[in-house]
Amino acid sequence: MSDERRPDYREVNFDGLVGPTHNYAGLALGNVASMSHGGLVANPKEAALQGLAKMKALMEAGYLQGVLPPQQRPDLGALRALGFTGSDERVLARAAGEAPQLLRAVCSASSMWTANAATVTPSVDAPDGRLHLTPANLQSSFHRFLEPATTGRVLQAIFRDESRFAHHPALPATPAFSDEGAANHTRLAGDHGEPGVHLYVYGREAFGWGGESSPAPKRFPARQTREASQAVARQHGLADHQVVFAQQHPEAIDAGVFHNDVISVGNGPVLLYHEMAFLDEAGTLEALRERMRSPLIPVRVPVEAVSLEDAVGSYLFNSQLLSNPDGSMTLVVPGECQENESVWRTLQDHLLAGANPIGEVVVKDVKQSMRNGGGPACLRLRVVLGAEERAALAGRVLLDDALHDELTAWVERHYRDRLAPEELADPALARESLTALDELSRLLEIGSVYPFQREGA
Ligand code: SUG
């Protein structure tokens, strides 16, 4: 890690494009929105266009915006590995008849939530001066466990220059190393170019004893382990004075906070968080303060202002907190925040009017994703890059007007505007999806990242 501040370092938000099989399958235990919307008819076209509209608005406001492609779904390879044989049509028909929940899982467009794609350490913090990436193993659910192989290939295709970018393998896909990526990781620093402190939030300790110091949630699973977070920090070469490991409050997990980014968001020196985010609130803040070069600016939202239920229902904390050139920050919140009176009041009276850099609230409609528990912050992977690193990115993944327009036309051409769970077995959907992805990988110039392009499968 160098001591210098790098003025040319900026955050690029890489949003996941919603895939053509976006649907509501009720797959995610502990994710209240997913659990309550399973079975609804989805609109994949609207979902993808909502995502693109968010990207365009942020690009036009001056933020750097990247895009990551969706994955190959239905994942027929996964069904074949589970014993379904024969033609694609036969595999789909048998899965639909014998194991409909499996079919739904292999059709999930969940890679859209790129906050779970990987954990990223910017080069300004790493001892070898390279940017480090580890795809999350997402082993806690079957539908998401299918993501890391392709995620790794996509990241390698974009962050191709090995002299600047270091790729690590996903952690062993076993409960002790359960890893959900950047959704449980926050980098805090005076600004993006200052060496930062990494806050890793975990839900349980795999090798602990579950004693009083480490109570576990009772209702819903804790998806991130301390051991996983520690291993990622180790892979990236971070030293003790650069890291803080904090346990998420188990009561928050039981209320539906399945990732830390559903209850807190940090940017620069600001940590916006709900009172119930961390088991040891004071200890966490103190550890951050001890390590940070610039003063931490905690923005605490108490239970009296916003209940845990309202935090989960509105996704207030699943907002994007973005830095502006004048030092102020913009909070990009989902439309649901406007519909909740106590949340909206807190935004106006507590956050905007408070002594903190948040100077603007922007509302974005990402309802299609929200119904599966994915707000604005879930849809993006944050990558802090220097000017030379940005110039070294491969592929055509940084959004400009032309790319936005081509992606919009691509969605309009290929996506359905309704998709019910019973329609997932339609072999035409699988064909449409492959045609769309083949075209997309050429449009984004990322090469053959999909299994069907590599194996002729
Ligand atoms: O892992 N939902 C995702 C939502 C991920 C949100 N990401 C962040 N908080 N960063 C999940 O629970 C639901 C899919 C379905 O039910 O169809 C789902 O996978």
XYZ file of C-alpha atoms and ligand atoms in Angstrom:
476
model
C 0.000 0.000 0.000
C 1.362 3.393 -0.900
C 0.997 6.386 1.389
C 0.047 8.743 -1.334
C -3.394 9.996 -2.131
C -4.255 9.503 -5.794
C -6.351 12.355 -7.173
C -7.320 10.554 -10.383
C -9.040 7.657 -8.615
C -12.770 7.474 -9.196
C -15.520 5.004 -8.495
C -17.062 3.167 -11.430
C -20.373 1.459 -10.725
C -20.751 -1.679 -12.800
C -24.464 -2.458 -12.970
C -25.723 -5.894 -13.851
C -27.951 -5.976 -16.919
C -31.127 -7.862 -16.070
C -31.303 -11.100 -18.058
C -34.122 -12.249 -20.390
C -35.363 -14.910 -17.924
C -36.002 -12.504 -15.022
C -38.781 -14.091 -12.971
C -40.232 -14.360 -9.479
C -39.551 -17.797 -8.051
C -39.458 -17.191 -4.299
C -35.982 -18.704 -4.104
C -34.289 -16.638 -1.425
C -34.872 -17.657 2.191
C -34.543 -14.671 4.518
C -35.181 -12.200 1.687
C -38.665 -10.925 2.499
C -39.400 -9.491 -0.960
C -38.375 -12.680 -2.780
C -40.325 -14.843 -0.343
C -43.506 -12.794 -0.705
C -43.454 -12.292 -4.492
C -42.721 -15.852 -5.635
C -45.155 -16.845 -8.398
C -45.885 -13.330 -9.685
C -45.699 -12.670 -13.406
C -42.478 -10.790 -14.166
C -41.717 -8.330 -16.935
C -38.111 -8.963 -18.022
C -38.179 -6.165 -20.605
C -39.330 -3.587 -18.096
C -36.786 -4.866 -15.562
C -33.886 -4.457 -17.984
C -35.106 -1.031 -19.128
C -35.487 0.166 -15.525
C -31.878 -0.854 -14.912
C -30.663 0.879 -18.064
C -32.598 4.029 -17.162
C -30.868 4.151 -13.774
C -27.483 3.696 -15.430
C -28.194 6.439 -17.961
C -29.421 8.905 -15.342
C -26.270 8.411 -13.263
C -24.033 8.646 -16.317
C -25.734 11.900 -17.324
C -25.266 13.248 -13.799
C -21.511 12.814 -14.267
C -20.841 9.501 -12.490
C -18.802 6.803 -14.187
C -21.050 3.919 -15.140
C -20.105 0.438 -16.262
C -22.186 -2.543 -17.253
C -21.857 -6.300 -16.656
C -23.709 -8.847 -18.801
C -26.328 -11.320 -17.554
C -25.592 -15.048 -17.425
C -26.666 -17.994 -19.539
C -30.092 -19.085 -18.315
C -31.731 -21.514 -18.222
C -28.548 -23.236 -17.069
C -29.177 -26.545 -18.783
C -25.672 -27.697 -17.852
C -26.706 -27.532 -14.196
C -29.813 -29.644 -14.908
C -27.736 -32.186 -16.837
C -25.294 -32.386 -13.916
C -28.294 -33.285 -11.752
C -29.216 -36.227 -13.948
C -31.595 -34.818 -16.547
C -30.666 -36.243 -19.933
C -31.767 -36.011 -23.550
C -32.416 -33.056 -25.809
C -32.727 -29.552 -24.380
C -36.500 -29.776 -24.822
C -36.607 -33.050 -22.911
C -34.402 -31.748 -20.100
C -36.652 -28.697 -19.705
C -39.872 -30.729 -19.848
C -38.665 -33.309 -17.336
C -37.374 -30.682 -14.929
C -40.692 -28.792 -15.195
C -42.614 -31.971 -14.376
C -40.368 -33.584 -11.775
C -38.602 -30.669 -10.104
C -40.235 -27.316 -10.903
C -38.279 -25.517 -8.175
C -35.026 -26.674 -9.774
C -36.143 -25.373 -13.132
C -36.925 -22.018 -11.537
C -33.511 -21.947 -9.898
C -31.620 -22.573 -13.145
C -33.661 -19.804 -14.832
C -33.005 -17.122 -12.206
C -31.599 -13.855 -13.528
C -30.003 -13.266 -10.111
C -26.617 -12.272 -11.554
C -28.209 -8.825 -12.078
C -27.335 -8.113 -8.413
C -23.660 -7.474 -9.061
C -23.080 -6.264 -5.484
C -22.854 -10.029 -4.914
C -20.604 -10.740 -7.888
C -17.272 -10.174 -6.176
C -15.275 -8.337 -3.535
C -12.926 -5.711 -4.914
C -9.882 -4.033 -3.366
C -8.619 -0.969 -5.232
C -4.936 -0.833 -6.139
C -4.328 2.128 -3.816
C -4.866 -0.256 -0.867
C -3.092 -3.388 -2.102
C 0.553 -4.129 -1.272
C 1.381 -5.029 -4.884
C -0.305 -1.937 -6.336
C -2.819 -3.997 -8.326
C -6.603 -4.090 -8.082
C -7.774 -7.380 -6.538
C -10.999 -9.261 -7.268
C -12.548 -12.389 -5.747
C -15.837 -13.679 -7.191
C -18.264 -14.533 -4.386
C -19.002 -18.257 -4.090
C -22.693 -17.572 -3.305
C -22.918 -21.071 -1.922
C -25.835 -20.298 0.374
C -28.399 -20.829 -2.386
C -28.361 -23.159 -5.372
C -29.560 -20.586 -7.913
C -26.790 -18.170 -6.952
C -24.112 -20.837 -6.580
C -24.465 -21.163 -10.381
C -23.071 -17.653 -10.901
C -19.378 -17.499 -9.887
C -17.883 -19.520 -12.776
C -19.238 -17.169 -15.430
C -18.718 -14.133 -13.194
C -15.029 -15.028 -12.966
C -14.759 -15.281 -16.748
C -16.552 -11.981 -17.289
C -14.324 -10.182 -14.773
C -11.201 -11.711 -16.342
C -12.385 -10.595 -19.782
C -12.840 -6.992 -18.640
C -10.037 -6.645 -16.086
C -7.678 -8.418 -18.450
C -4.374 -6.655 -17.878
C -2.543 -8.871 -15.377
C -0.010 -6.187 -14.569
C -2.852 -4.097 -13.118
C -5.579 -6.538 -12.107
C -5.242 -9.643 -9.901
C -7.962 -12.328 -9.942
C -8.404 -14.753 -7.066
C -10.434 -17.943 -7.041
C -13.828 -17.914 -5.333
C -13.527 -19.308 -1.797
C -14.301 -23.010 -1.235
C -18.059 -23.360 -1.752
C -18.862 -24.778 1.644
C -20.837 -23.249 4.556
C -17.717 -22.287 6.550
C -16.627 -19.964 3.731
C -20.023 -18.678 2.677
C -19.280 -15.473 0.786
C -21.752 -12.985 -0.736
C -19.228 -10.452 -2.013
C -19.287 -6.683 -1.912
C -22.776 -6.531 -0.375
C -21.029 -7.268 2.926
C -17.983 -5.102 2.317
C -17.593 -1.328 2.615
C -14.485 0.688 1.912
C -14.111 3.895 3.904
C -11.588 6.632 3.113
C -11.392 10.442 3.050
C -11.991 10.173 -0.686
C -11.655 7.452 -3.315
C -7.941 8.109 -3.851
C -6.953 7.968 -0.179
C -5.763 4.613 1.197
C -8.890 3.090 2.714
C -10.145 0.932 5.570
C -12.184 -2.150 4.713
C -15.241 -2.960 6.795
C -16.330 -6.587 6.400
C -19.673 -7.455 7.931
C -20.454 -11.102 8.638
C -23.478 -12.875 10.016
C -21.862 -15.802 11.774
C -18.597 -17.387 12.784
C -18.128 -20.842 11.296
C -15.447 -22.046 13.656
C -16.622 -20.182 16.749
C -18.746 -21.686 19.474
C -21.842 -19.548 19.025
C -21.416 -18.393 22.608
C -22.645 -15.132 24.082
C -20.130 -13.075 22.155
C -21.419 -14.394 18.857
C -25.182 -14.967 18.913
C -26.682 -16.404 15.737
C -29.958 -15.452 14.043
C -32.853 -17.763 14.902
C -35.194 -17.466 11.954
C -33.167 -16.841 8.818
C -29.708 -17.965 7.730
C -26.613 -15.792 8.106
C -25.116 -15.787 4.640
C -21.623 -14.432 5.283
C -19.061 -15.968 7.627
C -16.250 -14.161 9.389
C -13.887 -16.791 8.030
C -14.912 -15.989 4.449
C -14.367 -12.263 4.942
C -10.985 -12.897 6.552
C -9.941 -15.140 3.671
C -10.844 -12.498 1.073
C -8.860 -9.846 2.982
C -5.933 -12.276 3.116
C -6.130 -13.036 -0.615
C -5.997 -9.305 -1.328
C -2.972 -8.797 0.935
C -4.646 -6.417 3.379
C -2.952 -5.867 6.741
C -4.634 -5.688 10.162
C -4.549 -1.892 10.232
C -6.597 -1.815 6.994
C -9.446 -4.099 8.031
C -12.345 -4.235 10.490
C -14.546 -7.326 10.873
C -17.928 -6.623 12.426
C -20.804 -8.933 13.180
C -24.176 -8.052 11.761
C -26.966 -7.817 14.315
C -28.734 -11.217 14.345
C -32.081 -9.524 14.990
C -31.620 -7.599 11.760
C -31.007 -10.837 9.841
C -34.167 -12.278 11.373
C -36.079 -9.178 10.226
C -34.998 -9.769 6.602
C -31.590 -8.081 6.416
C -29.903 -10.861 4.461
C -26.945 -8.683 3.403
C -25.301 -5.767 5.185
C -26.160 -3.499 2.244
C -29.817 -3.761 3.260
C -29.008 -1.923 6.531
C -25.970 0.295 5.867
C -24.100 2.026 3.074
C -20.743 3.771 3.167
C -18.970 6.092 0.800
C -15.785 8.094 1.300
C -15.711 8.959 5.015
C -19.496 8.577 5.465
C -21.111 5.523 7.017
C -24.905 5.717 6.832
C -26.346 2.967 8.997
C -29.327 1.842 11.001
C -28.971 1.507 14.755
C -29.531 -2.263 14.427
C -26.915 -2.834 11.709
C -24.034 -4.031 13.890
C -24.011 -6.187 16.993
C -21.334 -3.959 18.523
C -22.082 -0.515 17.151
C -19.673 1.453 19.353
C -16.823 -1.047 18.905
C -17.248 -1.034 15.130
C -17.126 2.765 14.891
C -14.153 2.911 17.215
C -12.211 0.345 15.186
C -12.914 2.319 12.002
C -11.856 5.612 13.609
C -8.605 4.117 14.863
C -7.646 2.994 11.386
C -8.917 5.744 9.093
C -6.673 8.621 8.043
C -9.570 11.035 7.661
C -12.297 11.465 10.268
C -15.192 9.022 9.993
C -18.596 10.659 9.479
C -21.181 8.270 10.964
C -24.802 8.984 10.038
C -26.939 6.911 12.383
C -30.625 6.249 11.848
C -32.280 5.233 15.127
C -35.104 2.708 15.476
C -37.470 5.478 16.572
C -37.018 7.181 13.195
C -37.150 4.063 10.990
C -38.152 0.634 12.287
C -36.303 -2.454 11.071
C -39.458 -3.416 9.221
C -39.581 -0.083 7.390
C -35.861 -0.278 6.616
C -36.406 -3.686 5.004
C -39.656 -2.705 3.275
C -38.341 0.566 1.811
C -34.714 -0.451 1.218
C -33.616 2.988 2.453
C -30.101 1.681 3.119
C -29.845 -0.139 -0.195
C -29.186 3.234 -1.755
C -26.197 4.330 -3.731
C -24.197 7.013 -1.965
C -22.183 8.821 -4.612
C -19.412 11.438 -4.385
C -19.699 14.744 -6.198
C -16.728 16.892 -7.256
C -17.623 19.600 -4.702
C -17.362 17.122 -1.800
C -21.125 16.700 -1.390
C -22.855 13.338 -1.843
C -25.982 12.165 -3.630
C -28.142 9.356 -2.276
C -29.925 7.301 -4.944
C -32.910 5.661 -3.271
C -35.528 3.248 -4.608
C -39.042 4.569 -5.272
C -40.332 2.559 -2.294
C -38.681 5.118 0.055
C -41.043 7.785 -1.205
C -44.039 5.606 -0.409
C -43.071 5.133 3.239
C -43.900 8.146 5.384
C -41.374 7.651 8.183
C -38.599 6.843 5.728
C -39.344 9.850 3.538
C -39.501 12.130 6.577
C -36.189 10.767 7.854
C -34.616 11.413 4.473
C -35.727 15.058 4.551
C -35.351 15.927 8.234
C -32.510 13.722 9.376
C -30.320 12.966 6.378
C -30.663 15.995 4.087
C -30.950 18.498 6.923
C -28.268 16.866 9.081
C -24.596 17.805 9.474
C -23.243 15.431 6.845
C -22.207 15.634 3.172
C -25.494 14.164 1.835
C -26.892 17.067 -0.173
C -29.317 15.448 -2.574
C -31.727 12.521 -2.779
C -32.541 11.056 -6.179
C -35.390 8.528 -6.542
C -35.135 5.684 -9.047
C -37.759 3.136 -9.997
C -36.275 -0.374 -10.004
C -39.479 -2.113 -8.926
C -38.981 -5.237 -11.040
C -35.724 -5.918 -9.200
C -37.083 -4.722 -5.837
C -39.758 -7.429 -5.877
C -36.919 -9.927 -5.649
C -35.123 -7.968 -2.925
C -32.694 -6.031 -5.104
C -32.510 -2.243 -4.743
C -30.267 0.322 -6.470
C -27.201 -0.719 -4.457
C -27.670 -4.455 -5.121
C -27.618 -3.793 -8.839
C -24.084 -2.444 -8.887
C -20.500 -3.515 -8.181
C -18.318 -0.623 -7.081
C -14.825 -0.502 -8.492
C -12.455 2.335 -7.607
C -10.018 2.834 -10.485
C -7.234 5.225 -11.402
C -7.241 6.925 -14.812
C -4.717 4.461 -16.262
C -6.654 1.502 -14.935
C -9.841 2.803 -16.506
C -8.014 3.173 -19.799
C -6.752 -0.418 -19.454
C -10.240 -1.965 -19.160
C -10.986 -4.385 -21.987
C -14.359 -4.701 -23.700
C -16.903 -2.006 -24.330
C -18.347 -1.815 -20.836
C -18.188 1.845 -19.839
C -21.545 3.381 -20.590
C -21.882 6.241 -23.043
C -24.910 7.396 -25.023
C -24.191 5.089 -27.939
C -23.792 1.993 -25.754
C -26.907 2.857 -23.777
C -28.948 3.220 -26.961
C -27.623 -0.038 -28.413
C -28.345 -1.923 -25.202
C -31.860 -0.482 -25.054
C -32.528 -1.515 -28.645
C -31.089 -4.961 -27.871
C -33.503 -5.364 -24.931
C -36.440 -4.159 -27.022
C -35.556 -6.709 -29.698
C -35.045 -9.786 -27.553
C -36.939 -9.539 -24.267
C -40.451 -10.662 -23.378
C -42.729 -8.324 -21.518
C -44.273 -11.060 -19.390
C -42.890 -14.187 -17.897
C -44.793 -16.430 -15.515
C -43.053 -19.281 -13.645
C -44.987 -21.863 -15.776
C -43.451 -20.382 -18.936
C -39.877 -21.113 -17.929
C -39.983 -24.571 -19.522
C -40.747 -23.073 -22.938
C -37.840 -24.177 -25.173
C -38.331 -21.011 -27.236
C -37.358 -18.941 -24.168
C -34.053 -20.810 -23.901
C -33.342 -20.233 -27.606
C -34.283 -16.546 -27.431
C -32.011 -16.124 -24.457
C -28.973 -17.689 -26.167
C -29.492 -15.634 -29.317
C -29.693 -12.478 -27.204
C -26.563 -13.299 -25.177
C -24.528 -14.216 -28.231
C -25.335 -10.838 -29.719
C -24.637 -9.093 -26.412
C -21.177 -10.581 -25.973
C -20.272 -9.181 -29.405
C -21.818 -5.820 -28.597
C -19.811 -5.597 -25.353
C -16.675 -7.045 -27.013
C -16.014 -9.430 -24.143
C -15.329 -12.601 -26.117
C -16.753 -16.063 -25.438
C -17.682 -15.920 -21.764
C -20.760 -18.176 -21.914
C -20.713 -21.968 -21.663
C -22.683 -22.336 -24.928
C -20.037 -20.323 -26.757
C -17.202 -22.366 -25.282
C -18.512 -25.916 -25.450
C -21.031 -25.664 -28.241
C -23.525 -26.816 -25.587
O -29.627 -13.125 -3.134
N -32.713 -12.352 -4.633
C -31.344 -11.976 -4.317
C -31.276 -10.491 -4.037
C -29.886 -10.017 -3.901
C -29.806 -8.610 -3.424
N -28.461 -8.189 -3.330
C -27.941 -7.408 -2.369
N -28.570 -7.166 -1.248
N -26.755 -6.964 -2.540
C -30.817 -12.776 -3.128
O -31.575 -12.970 -2.175
C -34.476 -13.826 -5.461
C -34.704 -14.683 -6.678
C -36.108 -15.211 -6.746
O -36.727 -15.433 -5.710
O -36.605 -15.425 -7.883
C -32.994 -13.550 -5.193
O -32.150 -14.349 -5.473
